Amino acid sequence: MIDLDIDMRQYDCPFIDTTDDVDIAFSAVQWQLDTDAEKLETRLIAKTDSRGALEDGLRALREHPNMTNCYILSKRDTTAEIGTKIEETNAMRTIQNNGGYITGPFQIEDGRERWHVGFDADEDEDRALAALERHNDFSVENRDQFGPSTLFDLLENSESAMQLLDGCRSLTDTERETFRVASRNGYYETPRETTLDELADHFDISKTAVSMNLRRSERKVLDGVLGAIERMDDDQF
């Protein structure tokens, strides 16, 4: 299987047009393409920085000419879970007509959409990408090719992977950024290429605060790793 990570801008997509006009982001949690009716049904999480932006975004989505149905499943503060049905876009039709299929959830923000698309053969991929160029703006950000054994391994260990992801997602923005900067600047190299004092200067906080942020982020990531290892060990018996 060939798996592509595509940064996409469609010109007939309600979600992309809405994020162009309003500071709102959408993440799909479920989708179903009705090929006979040429419509896509989705469940999405809509997230903004303010309640006003959320209302503006949902209103713009409902009023889009390619939106068939848009309804709220739940809403709290600046986040909503919504259900939608839209007309099949040119890109969706192109992928499907050339042997492609969706392999993962898509995210839409700032007028662009991140797609995960799969193909079984190189010629299908080449044909689909050539056709996409006629009516869409896109770039392939990543391309992976998996054999049957690799795919089986991924599926077999999907719960372990989720455990690891949960550990990473539990990091706060501050912990994530501190961990990232420390790693990129060589804090975990031997010998170290940066110090706590230098990291403290970078973030304009105390050395103690940097150390605490690193310890919290390390513990959360380590808990995720250990949880994934334990789940893999359990699956082997």
Short mmCIF file of C-alpha atoms in Angstrom, two decimals:
data_model
loop_
_atom_site.label_atom_id
_atom_site.label_comp_id
_atom_site.label_asym_id
_atom_site.label_seq_id
_atom_site.Cartn_x
_atom_site.Cartn_y
_atom_site.Cartn_z
CA MET A 1 0.00 0.00 0.00
CA ILE A 2 1.14 3.52 -0.84
CA ASP A 3 0.18 6.11 1.79
CA LEU A 4 0.33 9.82 0.99
CA ASP A 5 0.15 12.76 3.37
CA ILE A 6 -1.25 15.60 1.22
CA ASP A 7 -1.57 19.31 2.00
CA MET A 8 -4.66 20.22 -0.03
CA ARG A 9 -6.56 23.34 -1.04
CA GLN A 10 -9.84 22.51 -2.74
CA TYR A 11 -11.86 25.26 -4.41
CA ASP A 12 -15.28 23.70 -3.82
CA CYS A 13 -15.00 22.57 -0.18
CA PRO A 14 -17.25 24.21 2.47
CA PHE A 15 -14.76 23.53 5.27
CA ILE A 16 -11.83 25.15 3.46
CA ASP A 17 -13.89 28.20 2.45
CA THR A 18 -15.12 28.60 6.04
CA THR A 19 -11.62 28.45 7.55
CA ASP A 20 -10.56 31.04 4.97
CA ASP A 21 -13.12 33.52 6.34
CA VAL A 22 -13.28 32.57 10.04
CA ASP A 23 -10.60 31.62 12.57
CA ILE A 24 -11.92 28.08 13.07
CA ALA A 25 -10.44 24.61 12.62
CA PHE A 26 -12.12 21.28 11.85
CA SER A 27 -10.93 17.75 12.60
CA ALA A 28 -12.81 14.75 11.23
CA VAL A 29 -13.57 11.89 13.59
CA GLN A 30 -15.79 9.86 11.24
CA TRP A 31 -16.59 9.99 7.54
CA GLN A 32 -18.58 8.04 4.99
CA LEU A 33 -18.66 8.66 1.26
CA ASP A 34 -21.93 7.80 -0.48
CA THR A 35 -20.71 7.24 -4.03
CA ASP A 36 -24.20 6.75 -5.47
CA ALA A 37 -25.54 10.00 -4.05
CA GLU A 38 -22.14 11.73 -4.51
CA LYS A 39 -22.19 13.07 -0.96
CA LEU A 40 -19.83 12.89 2.02
CA GLU A 41 -21.19 12.48 5.55
CA THR A 42 -18.85 13.47 8.38
CA ARG A 43 -18.64 13.94 12.13
CA LEU A 44 -16.18 16.68 13.00
CA ILE A 45 -14.81 18.64 15.94
CA ALA A 46 -14.93 22.40 15.35
CA LYS A 47 -12.59 24.47 17.53
CA THR A 48 -12.01 28.21 17.84
CA ASP A 49 -10.54 30.72 20.28
CA SER A 50 -13.86 32.42 21.06
CA ARG A 51 -17.57 31.65 21.21
CA GLY A 52 -18.26 34.37 18.66
CA ALA A 53 -15.88 32.78 16.15
CA LEU A 54 -17.52 29.39 16.73
CA GLU A 55 -20.97 30.80 15.95
CA ASP A 56 -19.64 32.66 12.90
CA GLY A 57 -17.91 29.54 11.60
CA LEU A 58 -20.93 27.28 12.02
CA ARG A 59 -23.17 29.89 10.36
CA ALA A 60 -20.80 30.20 7.39
CA LEU A 61 -20.66 26.42 7.08
CA ARG A 62 -24.46 26.08 7.03
CA GLU A 63 -24.80 28.80 4.38
CA HIS A 64 -22.19 27.37 1.99
CA PRO A 65 -23.75 26.33 -1.35
CA ASN A 66 -22.04 22.90 -1.23
CA MET A 67 -23.37 22.14 2.27
CA THR A 68 -26.40 19.84 2.22
CA ASN A 69 -26.85 19.49 5.99
CA CYS A 70 -25.04 20.76 9.08
CA TYR A 71 -26.19 20.11 12.63
CA ILE A 72 -24.73 20.38 16.14
CA LEU A 73 -24.28 17.18 18.16
CA SER A 74 -22.80 18.89 21.22
CA LYS A 75 -21.26 22.25 22.05
CA ARG A 76 -19.22 23.58 24.94
CA ASP A 77 -17.48 26.95 25.16
CA THR A 78 -15.35 27.26 21.99
CA THR A 79 -15.65 23.66 20.78
CA ALA A 80 -18.48 21.81 19.04
CA GLU A 81 -19.05 18.35 17.66
CA ILE A 82 -21.02 18.59 14.43
CA GLY A 83 -22.47 16.34 11.78
CA THR A 84 -22.45 17.37 8.13
CA LYS A 85 -23.34 16.18 4.67
CA ILE A 86 -21.65 17.90 1.73
CA GLU A 87 -21.65 17.54 -2.03
CA GLU A 88 -18.81 15.37 -3.31
CA THR A 89 -15.88 17.64 -4.18
CA ASN A 90 -13.74 17.40 -7.30
CA ALA A 91 -10.80 16.09 -5.27
CA MET A 92 -12.86 13.35 -3.59
CA ARG A 93 -14.23 12.25 -6.96
CA THR A 94 -10.77 12.29 -8.53
CA ILE A 95 -9.20 10.17 -5.77
CA GLN A 96 -12.01 7.63 -5.89
CA ASN A 97 -12.13 7.40 -9.70
CA ASN A 98 -8.42 6.64 -9.82
CA GLY A 99 -8.30 3.79 -7.32
CA GLY A 100 -7.56 5.84 -4.20
CA TYR A 101 -9.09 5.74 -0.74
CA ILE A 102 -8.95 7.71 2.50
CA THR A 103 -6.63 6.13 5.11
CA GLY A 104 -6.97 8.53 8.03
CA PRO A 105 -8.82 11.53 9.48
CA PHE A 106 -8.46 14.90 7.83
CA GLN A 107 -7.87 18.30 9.43
CA ILE A 108 -8.81 21.70 8.00
CA GLU A 109 -7.36 25.03 9.13
CA ASP A 110 -6.38 28.38 7.54
CA GLY A 111 -7.89 27.48 4.17
CA ARG A 112 -5.97 24.23 3.77
CA GLU A 113 -6.71 20.59 4.45
CA ARG A 114 -4.49 17.68 5.44
CA TRP A 115 -5.45 14.44 3.68
CA HIS A 116 -4.23 10.88 4.19
CA VAL A 117 -4.77 8.94 0.96
CA GLY A 118 -3.87 5.39 -0.02
CA PHE A 119 -3.24 3.62 -3.35
CA ASP A 120 -2.52 0.02 -4.19
CA ALA A 121 -0.39 0.70 -7.27
CA ASP A 122 2.09 3.34 -8.47
CA GLU A 123 0.14 3.89 -11.69
CA ASP A 124 -3.04 4.68 -9.74
CA GLU A 125 -1.13 7.20 -7.65
CA ASP A 126 0.44 8.87 -10.69
CA ARG A 127 -2.88 9.07 -12.53
CA ALA A 128 -4.74 10.49 -9.53
CA LEU A 129 -2.13 13.17 -8.76
CA ALA A 130 -2.03 14.26 -12.40
CA ALA A 131 -5.81 14.61 -12.42
CA LEU A 132 -5.83 16.47 -9.09
CA GLU A 133 -3.53 19.16 -10.48
CA ARG A 134 -6.21 20.33 -12.92
CA HIS A 135 -8.60 21.71 -10.32
CA ASN A 136 -6.81 21.72 -6.97
CA ASP A 137 -3.72 23.15 -5.31
CA PHE A 138 -1.82 20.54 -3.32
CA SER A 139 1.58 19.26 -2.26
CA VAL A 140 2.60 15.76 -1.15
CA GLU A 141 4.18 16.25 2.28
CA ASN A 142 5.08 12.61 2.91
CA ARG A 143 4.98 9.29 1.05
CA ASP A 144 5.27 5.84 2.62
CA GLN A 145 5.00 2.42 1.04
CA PHE A 146 4.04 -0.54 3.21
CA GLY A 147 4.15 -4.25 2.49
CA PRO A 148 1.65 -6.75 3.97
CA SER A 149 3.85 -7.59 6.98
CA THR A 150 4.29 -3.92 7.88
CA LEU A 151 0.58 -3.25 7.56
CA PHE A 152 -0.20 -6.25 9.74
CA ASP A 153 2.27 -5.01 12.36
CA LEU A 154 0.68 -1.55 12.35
CA LEU A 155 -2.81 -2.95 12.77
CA GLU A 156 -1.71 -5.48 15.40
CA ASN A 157 -0.09 -2.75 17.51
CA SER A 158 -2.58 0.06 16.94
CA GLU A 159 -3.59 0.15 20.63
CA SER A 160 0.05 0.45 21.69
CA ALA A 161 0.47 3.32 19.24
CA MET A 162 -2.58 5.05 20.71
CA GLN A 163 -1.10 4.66 24.20
CA LEU A 164 2.05 6.42 23.03
CA LEU A 165 0.04 9.17 21.33
CA ASP A 166 -2.00 9.71 24.47
CA GLY A 167 1.22 10.29 26.40
CA CYS A 168 2.32 12.93 23.89
CA ARG A 169 -1.10 14.57 23.79
CA SER A 170 -1.13 14.92 27.58
CA LEU A 171 1.69 17.49 27.38
CA THR A 172 0.68 21.09 27.93
CA ASP A 173 1.76 23.68 25.35
CA THR A 174 4.53 24.86 27.69
CA GLU A 175 5.80 21.34 28.36
CA ARG A 176 5.71 20.44 24.68
CA GLU A 177 7.65 23.55 23.62
CA THR A 178 10.22 23.19 26.41
CA PHE A 179 10.77 19.53 25.52
CA ARG A 180 11.06 20.36 21.80
CA VAL A 181 13.56 23.23 22.25
CA ALA A 182 15.67 21.22 24.71
CA SER A 183 15.88 18.27 22.33
CA ARG A 184 16.61 20.36 19.24
CA ASN A 185 19.36 22.25 21.06
CA GLY A 186 21.11 19.09 22.21
CA TYR A 187 20.11 18.93 25.86
CA TYR A 188 19.81 15.13 25.61
CA GLU A 189 23.06 14.62 23.70
CA THR A 190 26.23 13.25 25.32
CA PRO A 191 27.92 15.55 26.12
CA ARG A 192 25.08 18.07 26.38
CA GLU A 193 25.12 20.85 23.81
CA THR A 194 22.98 23.18 25.91
CA THR A 195 22.37 23.71 29.62
CA LEU A 196 19.45 24.48 31.91
CA ASP A 197 20.80 28.01 32.30
CA GLU A 198 20.75 28.53 28.52
CA LEU A 199 17.24 27.09 28.27
CA ALA A 200 16.13 29.37 31.10
CA ASP A 201 17.51 32.37 29.18
CA HIS A 202 15.73 31.19 26.01
CA PHE A 203 12.33 31.03 27.73
CA ASP A 204 13.04 33.98 30.06
CA ILE A 205 12.13 31.95 33.15
CA SER A 206 14.07 30.53 36.08
CA LYS A 207 16.32 27.49 35.86
CA THR A 208 14.04 25.72 38.34
CA ALA A 209 10.97 26.36 36.19
CA VAL A 210 12.68 24.94 33.09
CA SER A 211 13.76 21.87 35.03
CA MET A 212 10.23 21.28 36.31
CA ASN A 213 8.73 21.66 32.81
CA LEU A 214 11.23 19.15 31.43
CA ARG A 215 10.63 16.65 34.23
CA ARG A 216 6.86 16.80 33.76
CA SER A 217 7.13 16.37 30.00
CA GLU A 218 9.64 13.52 30.34
CA ARG A 219 7.41 11.71 32.83
CA LYS A 220 4.31 11.99 30.63
CA VAL A 221 6.13 10.79 27.50
CA LEU A 222 7.84 8.00 29.45
CA ASP A 223 4.48 6.86 30.89
CA GLY A 224 3.14 6.66 27.33
CA VAL A 225 6.16 4.66 26.15
CA LEU A 226 6.02 2.24 29.08
CA GLY A 227 2.28 1.79 28.62
CA ALA A 228 2.82 0.98 24.92
CA ILE A 229 5.60 -1.51 25.77
CA GLU A 230 3.45 -3.25 28.38
CA ARG A 231 0.54 -3.53 25.95
CA MET A 232 2.86 -5.00 23.28
CA ASP A 233 4.21 -7.49 25.81
CA ASP A 234 0.68 -8.50 26.82
CA ASP A 235 -0.32 -9.03 23.17
CA GLN A 236 2.56 -11.47 22.69
CA PHE A 237 1.20 -13.88 25.28
#
